PDB file of C-alpha atoms in Angstrom:
ATOM      1  CA  ASP A 415      78.498  93.165  95.484  1.00  0.00           C
ATOM      2  CA  SER A 416      79.217  94.154  99.092  1.00  0.00           C
ATOM      3  CA  GLY A 417      78.186  97.791  98.659  1.00  0.00           C
ATOM      4  CA  VAL A 418      81.672  99.037  99.508  1.00  0.00           C
ATOM      5  CA  THR A 419      83.389 100.888  96.671  1.00  0.00           C
ATOM      6  CA  GLN A 420      87.064 101.567  96.216  1.00  0.00           C
ATOM      7  CA  THR A 421      88.934 103.663  93.698  1.00  0.00           C
ATOM      8  CA  PRO A 422      91.125 103.321  91.792  1.00  0.00           C
ATOM      9  CA  LYS A 423      91.141  99.602  90.948  1.00  0.00           C
ATOM     10  CA  HIS A 424      94.769  99.667  89.886  1.00  0.00           C
ATOM     11  CA  LEU A 425      97.599 102.080  90.624  1.00  0.00           C
ATOM     12  CA  ILE A 426     101.099 101.966  89.236  1.00  0.00           C
ATOM     13  CA  THR A 427     103.643 104.419  90.583  1.00  0.00           C
ATOM     14  CA  ALA A 428     107.330 104.837  91.310  1.00  0.00           C
ATOM     15  CA  THR A 429     109.317 104.589  94.500  1.00  0.00           C
ATOM     16  CA  GLY A 430     109.290 107.749  96.581  1.00  0.00           C
ATOM     17  CA  GLN A 431     105.893 108.848  95.319  1.00  0.00           C
ATOM     18  CA  ARG A 432     102.675 109.470  97.235  1.00  0.00           C
ATOM     19  CA  VAL A 433      99.245 108.035  96.420  1.00  0.00           C
ATOM     20  CA  THR A 434      95.727 108.309  97.801  1.00  0.00           C
ATOM     21  CA  LEU A 435      93.284 105.414  97.902  1.00  0.00           C
ATOM     22  CA  ARG A 436      89.610 106.149  98.344  1.00  0.00           C
ATOM     23  CA  CYS A 437      86.817 104.134  99.937  1.00  0.00           C
ATOM     24  CA  SER A 438      83.064 104.646 100.209  1.00  0.00           C
ATOM     25  CA  PRO A 439      81.418 102.450 102.868  1.00  0.00           C
ATOM     26  CA  ARG A 440      78.039 100.762 102.622  1.00  0.00           C
ATOM     27  CA  SER A 441      75.129 103.057 103.188  1.00  0.00           C
ATOM     28  CA  GLY A 442      74.630 103.571 106.906  1.00  0.00           C
ATOM     29  CA  ASP A 443      77.905 101.977 108.052  1.00  0.00           C
ATOM     30  CA  LEU A 444      79.870 104.267 110.347  1.00  0.00           C
ATOM     31  CA  SER A 445      83.031 102.125 110.653  1.00  0.00           C
ATOM     32  CA  VAL A 446      85.692 101.892 107.982  1.00  0.00           C
ATOM     33  CA  TYR A 447      88.700  99.593 108.120  1.00  0.00           C
ATOM     34  CA  TRP A 448      91.795  99.469 105.950  1.00  0.00           C
ATOM     35  CA  TYR A 449      93.777  96.312 105.263  1.00  0.00           C
ATOM     36  CA  GLN A 450      96.892  95.444 103.284  1.00  0.00           C
ATOM     37  CA  GLN A 451      97.175  92.056 101.622  1.00  0.00           C
ATOM     38  CA  SER A 452     100.466  90.859 100.240  1.00  0.00           C
ATOM     39  CA  LEU A 453     101.515  87.355  99.238  1.00  0.00           C
ATOM     40  CA  ASP A 454     103.903  86.836 102.119  1.00  0.00           C
ATOM     41  CA  GLN A 455     101.969  88.614 104.882  1.00  0.00           C
ATOM     42  CA  GLY A 456      98.343  87.728 104.302  1.00  0.00           C
ATOM     43  CA  LEU A 457      95.597  90.176 105.273  1.00  0.00           C
ATOM     44  CA  GLN A 458      96.964  92.770 107.682  1.00  0.00           C
ATOM     45  CA  PHE A 459      94.804  95.270 109.554  1.00  0.00           C
ATOM     46  CA  LEU A 460      96.049  98.830 109.166  1.00  0.00           C
ATOM     47  CA  ILE A 461      93.561 101.209 110.782  1.00  0.00           C
ATOM     48  CA  GLN A 462      89.905 101.729 111.709  1.00  0.00           C
ATOM     49  CA  TYR A 463      87.783 104.854 111.746  1.00  0.00           C
ATOM     50  CA  TYR A 464      84.402 105.235 113.328  1.00  0.00           C
ATOM     51  CA  ASN A 465      82.242 108.209 112.402  1.00  0.00           C
ATOM     52  CA  GLY A 466      85.242 110.347 111.587  1.00  0.00           C
ATOM     53  CA  GLU A 467      87.473 109.402 114.482  1.00  0.00           C
ATOM     54  CA  GLU A 468      90.340 106.954 114.618  1.00  0.00           C
ATOM     55  CA  ARG A 469      89.221 103.932 116.627  1.00  0.00           C
ATOM     56  CA  ALA A 470      92.005 101.356 116.326  1.00  0.00           C
ATOM     57  CA  LYS A 471      95.450 101.038 114.815  1.00  0.00           C
ATOM     58  CA  GLY A 472      97.181  97.963 113.532  1.00  0.00           C
ATOM     59  CA  ASN A 473     100.422  97.471 111.681  1.00  0.00           C
ATOM     60  CA  ILE A 474     100.311 100.810 109.906  1.00  0.00           C
ATOM     61  CA  LEU A 475     103.610 102.404 108.931  1.00  0.00           C
ATOM     62  CA  GLU A 476     104.305 106.028 109.811  1.00  0.00           C
ATOM     63  CA  ARG A 477     104.487 106.759 106.080  1.00  0.00           C
ATOM     64  CA  PHE A 478     100.827 105.789 105.834  1.00  0.00           C
ATOM     65  CA  SER A 479      97.919 107.845 107.109  1.00  0.00           C
ATOM     66  CA  ALA A 480      94.165 107.796 106.811  1.00  0.00           C
ATOM     67  CA  GLN A 481      91.140 109.881 107.506  1.00  0.00           C
ATOM     68  CA  GLN A 482      87.378 109.600 107.413  1.00  0.00           C
ATOM     69  CA  PHE A 483      85.353 112.549 106.186  1.00  0.00           C
ATOM     70  CA  PRO A 484      81.954 113.838 107.364  1.00  0.00           C
ATOM     71  CA  ASP A 485      80.235 112.019 104.506  1.00  0.00           C
ATOM     72  CA  LEU A 486      81.894 108.839 105.897  1.00  0.00           C
ATOM     73  CA  HIS A 487      84.109 108.126 102.925  1.00  0.00           C
ATOM     74  CA  SER A 488      87.698 107.415 103.796  1.00  0.00           C
ATOM     75  CA  GLU A 489      91.073 107.934 102.205  1.00  0.00           C
ATOM     76  CA  LEU A 490      94.320 106.074 102.801  1.00  0.00           C
ATOM     77  CA  ASN A 491      97.446 108.086 101.996  1.00  0.00           C
ATOM     78  CA  LEU A 492     100.668 106.229 101.279  1.00  0.00           C
ATOM     79  CA  SER A 493     103.840 108.316 100.971  1.00  0.00           C
ATOM     80  CA  SER A 494     107.560 107.754 100.274  1.00  0.00           C
ATOM     81  CA  LEU A 495     106.515 104.548  98.574  1.00  0.00           C
ATOM     82  CA  GLU A 496     108.842 101.574  98.559  1.00  0.00           C
ATOM     83  CA  LEU A 497     108.839  98.422  96.447  1.00  0.00           C
ATOM     84  CA  GLY A 498     107.592  96.463  99.436  1.00  0.00           C
ATOM     85  CA  ASP A 499     104.412  98.554  99.580  1.00  0.00           C
ATOM     86  CA  SER A 500     103.168  96.813  96.448  1.00  0.00           C
ATOM     87  CA  ALA A 501     100.059  94.964  97.578  1.00  0.00           C
ATOM     88  CA  LEU A 502      96.288  94.813  97.482  1.00  0.00           C
ATOM     89  CA  TYR A 503      94.677  97.399  99.744  1.00  0.00           C
ATOM     90  CA  PHE A 504      91.171  96.656 100.965  1.00  0.00           C
ATOM     91  CA  CYS A 505      88.649  98.814 102.668  1.00  0.00           C
ATOM     92  CA  ALA A 506      85.863  97.247 104.729  1.00  0.00           C
ATOM     93  CA  SER A 507      82.864  98.747 106.465  1.00  0.00           C
ATOM     94  CA  SER A 508      80.614  97.413 109.188  1.00  0.00           C
ATOM     95  CA  PRO A 509      77.221  98.213 110.670  1.00  0.00           C
ATOM     96  CA  ARG A 510      78.385  96.910 114.043  1.00  0.00           C
ATOM     97  CA  GLN A 511      81.550  95.477 115.519  1.00  0.00           C
ATOM     98  CA  ASP A 512      81.147  91.843 114.601  1.00  0.00           C
ATOM     99  CA  THR A 513      80.865  91.778 110.801  1.00  0.00           C
ATOM    100  CA  GLN A 514      82.891  93.495 108.108  1.00  0.00           C
ATOM    101  CA  TYR A 515      82.092  93.825 104.402  1.00  0.00           C
ATOM    102  CA  PHE A 516      85.000  94.241 102.060  1.00  0.00           C
ATOM    103  CA  GLY A 517      85.381  96.316  98.928  1.00  0.00           C
ATOM    104  CA  PRO A 518      86.962  95.043  95.718  1.00  0.00           C
ATOM    105  CA  GLY A 519      90.377  96.452  96.608  1.00  0.00           C
ATOM    106  CA  THR A 520      93.014  98.652  95.006  1.00  0.00           C
ATOM    107  CA  ARG A 521      96.030  96.918  93.516  1.00  0.00           C
ATOM    108  CA  LEU A 522      99.106  99.066  94.076  1.00  0.00           C
ATOM    109  CA  THR A 523     102.272  98.403  92.104  1.00  0.00           C
ATOM    110  CA  VAL A 524     105.394 100.349  93.027  1.00  0.00           C
ATOM    111  CA  LEU A 525     108.122 100.221  90.394  1.00  0.00           C
TER     112      LEU A 525
ATOM    113  CA  GLN B  33     103.467  81.970 117.527  1.00  0.00           C
ATOM    114  CA  LYS B  34     100.739  83.580 115.404  1.00  0.00           C
ATOM    115  CA  GLU B  35      97.415  84.303 117.080  1.00  0.00           C
ATOM    116  CA  VAL B  36      95.589  82.429 114.299  1.00  0.00           C
ATOM    117  CA  GLU B  37      97.027  79.469 112.431  1.00  0.00           C
ATOM    118  CA  GLN B  38      95.559  78.159 109.183  1.00  0.00           C
ATOM    119  CA  ASP B  39      96.895  75.505 106.850  1.00  0.00           C
ATOM    120  CA  PRO B  40      97.667  77.312 103.581  1.00  0.00           C
ATOM    121  CA  GLY B  41      97.004  74.258 101.421  1.00  0.00           C
ATOM    122  CA  PRO B  42      96.540  74.093  98.512  1.00  0.00           C
ATOM    123  CA  LEU B  43      93.707  71.604  98.971  1.00  0.00           C
ATOM    124  CA  SER B  44      92.462  69.840  95.867  1.00  0.00           C
ATOM    125  CA  VAL B  45      89.274  67.759  95.933  1.00  0.00           C
ATOM    126  CA  PRO B  46      86.941  66.230  93.340  1.00  0.00           C
ATOM    127  CA  GLU B  47      83.540  67.753  92.715  1.00  0.00           C
ATOM    128  CA  GLY B  48      80.964  66.500  95.205  1.00  0.00           C
ATOM    129  CA  ALA B  49      83.464  65.886  98.009  1.00  0.00           C
ATOM    130  CA  ILE B  50      83.071  67.120 101.571  1.00  0.00           C
ATOM    131  CA  VAL B  51      85.689  69.742 102.365  1.00  0.00           C
ATOM    132  CA  SER B  52      86.958  70.481 105.856  1.00  0.00           C
ATOM    133  CA  LEU B  53      88.847  73.714 106.504  1.00  0.00           C
ATOM    134  CA  ASN B  54      90.301  74.478 109.912  1.00  0.00           C
ATOM    135  CA  CYS B  55      91.915  77.146 112.048  1.00  0.00           C
ATOM    136  CA  THR B  56      93.450  77.107 115.497  1.00  0.00           C
ATOM    137  CA  TYR B  57      93.935  80.119 117.692  1.00  0.00           C
ATOM    138  CA  SER B  58      95.712  81.021 120.898  1.00  0.00           C
ATOM    139  CA  ASN B  59      93.688  83.919 122.349  1.00  0.00           C
ATOM    140  CA  SER B  60      90.974  82.513 124.633  1.00  0.00           C
ATOM    141  CA  ALA B  61      89.241  85.927 124.634  1.00  0.00           C
ATOM    142  CA  PHE B  62      88.087  85.523 121.005  1.00  0.00           C
ATOM    143  CA  GLN B  63      84.291  85.338 120.885  1.00  0.00           C
ATOM    144  CA  TYR B  64      83.409  86.194 117.297  1.00  0.00           C
ATOM    145  CA  PHE B  65      84.358  83.815 114.514  1.00  0.00           C
ATOM    146  CA  MET B  66      83.963  84.292 110.791  1.00  0.00           C
ATOM    147  CA  TRP B  67      84.786  82.613 107.514  1.00  0.00           C
ATOM    148  CA  TYR B  68      85.460  84.639 104.420  1.00  0.00           C
ATOM    149  CA  ARG B  69      85.766  83.419 100.842  1.00  0.00           C
ATOM    150  CA  GLN B  70      88.125  85.240  98.502  1.00  0.00           C
ATOM    151  CA  TYR B  71      88.223  84.652  94.775  1.00  0.00           C
ATOM    152  CA  SER B  72      91.445  85.527  93.014  1.00  0.00           C
ATOM    153  CA  ARG B  73      92.081  89.286  92.976  1.00  0.00           C
ATOM    154  CA  LYS B  74      88.703  90.037  94.587  1.00  0.00           C
ATOM    155  CA  GLY B  75      87.710  91.309  98.022  1.00  0.00           C
ATOM    156  CA  PRO B  76      86.960  88.799 100.822  1.00  0.00           C
ATOM    157  CA  GLU B  77      83.284  87.889 101.035  1.00  0.00           C
ATOM    158  CA  LEU B  78      81.684  87.089 104.384  1.00  0.00           C
ATOM    159  CA  LEU B  79      80.416  83.474 104.332  1.00  0.00           C
ATOM    160  CA  MET B  80      79.646  82.498 107.879  1.00  0.00           C
ATOM    161  CA  TYR B  81      79.541  84.199 111.246  1.00  0.00           C
ATOM    162  CA  THR B  82      79.361  82.497 114.655  1.00  0.00           C
ATOM    163  CA  TYR B  83      79.317  83.974 118.096  1.00  0.00           C
ATOM    164  CA  SER B  84      80.959  81.877 120.847  1.00  0.00           C
ATOM    165  CA  SER B  85      80.805  78.077 120.580  1.00  0.00           C
ATOM    166  CA  GLY B  86      78.529  75.851 118.572  1.00  0.00           C
ATOM    167  CA  ASN B  87      77.500  75.045 115.033  1.00  0.00           C
ATOM    168  CA  LYS B  88      75.890  77.122 112.352  1.00  0.00           C
ATOM    169  CA  GLU B  89      74.552  75.845 109.050  1.00  0.00           C
ATOM    170  CA  ASP B  90      73.802  77.760 105.864  1.00  0.00           C
ATOM    171  CA  GLY B  91      72.998  75.667 102.818  1.00  0.00           C
ATOM    172  CA  ARG B  92      76.035  73.553 101.957  1.00  0.00           C
ATOM    173  CA  PHE B  93      78.186  75.334 104.551  1.00  0.00           C
ATOM    174  CA  THR B  94      78.555  74.461 108.239  1.00  0.00           C
ATOM    175  CA  ALA B  95      80.727  76.391 110.664  1.00  0.00           C
ATOM    176  CA  GLN B  96      81.828  74.850 113.944  1.00  0.00           C
ATOM    177  CA  VAL B  97      83.513  76.511 116.908  1.00  0.00           C
ATOM    178  CA  ASP B  98      85.124  74.559 119.750  1.00  0.00           C
ATOM    179  CA  LYS B  99      86.352  77.150 122.217  1.00  0.00           C
ATOM    180  CA  SER B 100      87.669  74.535 124.639  1.00  0.00           C
ATOM    181  CA  SER B 101      90.118  73.348 121.964  1.00  0.00           C
ATOM    182  CA  LYS B 102      90.526  76.793 120.378  1.00  0.00           C
ATOM    183  CA  TYR B 103      89.617  75.247 117.044  1.00  0.00           C
ATOM    184  CA  ILE B 104      87.157  76.294 114.350  1.00  0.00           C
ATOM    185  CA  SER B 105      86.094  74.516 111.188  1.00  0.00           C
ATOM    186  CA  LEU B 106      84.215  75.160 108.006  1.00  0.00           C
ATOM    187  CA  PHE B 107      82.640  72.215 106.195  1.00  0.00           C
ATOM    188  CA  ILE B 108      81.492  72.405 102.597  1.00  0.00           C
ATOM    189  CA  ARG B 109      79.173  69.626 101.433  1.00  0.00           C
ATOM    190  CA  ASP B 110      78.737  68.622  97.788  1.00  0.00           C
ATOM    191  CA  SER B 111      81.606  70.879  96.780  1.00  0.00           C
ATOM    192  CA  GLN B 112      81.373  72.577  93.385  1.00  0.00           C
ATOM    193  CA  PRO B 113      84.048  73.989  91.042  1.00  0.00           C
ATOM    194  CA  SER B 114      82.616  77.440  91.871  1.00  0.00           C
ATOM    195  CA  ASP B 115      83.750  76.860  95.474  1.00  0.00           C
ATOM    196  CA  SER B 116      87.363  77.083  94.287  1.00  0.00           C
ATOM    197  CA  ALA B 117      88.766  80.062  96.172  1.00  0.00           C
ATOM    198  CA  THR B 118      90.866  80.988  99.182  1.00  0.00           C
ATOM    199  CA  TYR B 119      89.044  80.603 102.493  1.00  0.00           C
ATOM    200  CA  LEU B 120      90.072  82.868 105.337  1.00  0.00           C
ATOM    201  CA  CYS B 121      89.110  82.354 108.952  1.00  0.00           C
ATOM    202  CA  ALA B 122      88.821  85.490 111.105  1.00  0.00           C
ATOM    203  CA  MET B 123      88.141  86.114 114.748  1.00  0.00           C
ATOM    204  CA  SER B 124      87.963  88.861 117.343  1.00  0.00           C
ATOM    205  CA  ASP B 125      87.407  89.762 120.950  1.00  0.00           C
ATOM    206  CA  TYR B 126      85.510  92.945 120.077  1.00  0.00           C
ATOM    207  CA  GLY B 127      85.492  95.218 123.066  1.00  0.00           C
ATOM    208  CA  GLY B 128      88.429  93.411 124.596  1.00  0.00           C
ATOM    209  CA  ALA B 129      92.170  93.863 124.496  1.00  0.00           C
ATOM    210  CA  THR B 130      92.567  93.027 120.799  1.00  0.00           C
ATOM    211  CA  ASN B 131      89.327  94.665 119.594  1.00  0.00           C
ATOM    212  CA  LYS B 132      90.060  93.980 115.929  1.00  0.00           C
ATOM    213  CA  LEU B 133      89.560  91.203 113.436  1.00  0.00           C
ATOM    214  CA  ILE B 134      92.498  88.787 113.165  1.00  0.00           C
ATOM    215  CA  PHE B 135      92.714  86.791 109.964  1.00  0.00           C
ATOM    216  CA  GLY B 136      94.316  83.454 109.209  1.00  0.00           C
ATOM    217  CA  THR B 137      96.588  83.314 106.196  1.00  0.00           C
ATOM    218  CA  GLY B 138      93.927  81.504 104.138  1.00  0.00           C
ATOM    219  CA  THR B 139      93.563  78.023 102.619  1.00  0.00           C
ATOM    220  CA  LEU B 140      93.512  77.749  98.846  1.00  0.00           C
ATOM    221  CA  LEU B 141      90.829  75.272  97.731  1.00  0.00           C
ATOM    222  CA  ALA B 142      90.539  73.802  94.247  1.00  0.00           C
ATOM    223  CA  VAL B 143      87.491  71.712  93.370  1.00  0.00           C
ATOM    224  CA  GLN B 144      88.135  69.610  90.299  1.00  0.00           C
ATOM    225  CA  PRO B 145      85.196  68.930  87.935  1.00  0.00           C
TER     226      PRO B 145
END
């Protein structure tokens, strides 16, 4: 158990809908990262927050947004969902820049 | 060309074999190198972490980094069926131009009892 929690574990929704994925980092970790993992793309970095502020952006679509709250938990919002958004979404947290600890992931299925 | 290349496998070995997993990369600024293990439908788990060049050993696992060749390896000795998983290499130039963790696509390993 990495200490990173993610909810929900599974999410099934329809195209065009909006969902919110939640992540609680390890105690004391200020950085939160979001990744998308699909079969054909591997693990893709989406966005990083550090102590409430956006720190780095990766291949995140404009339909996706994230935020980190004062209690350091983070939410990833996915809107206008498409079939191709079906994937595993992971959150990771880190105590410093060089190591990241991953949560169990949220499996999103868009029908 | 991808920044990090990793043979996707699958790699199948008998129990007790020595396993060699490799990644090559193109960005000479990478200084931090990691190996993650991912069981099916689970989150990646940090296995090994190395800064710059050299070797690091942890039990049955040895990580090697050769920055001159832009090549990193993970060796697993006395492999066990419980080692069956996908192994992902990852690297970064934290503080530099990339400043994020770049993952390989992963190698699927199956250790046969």
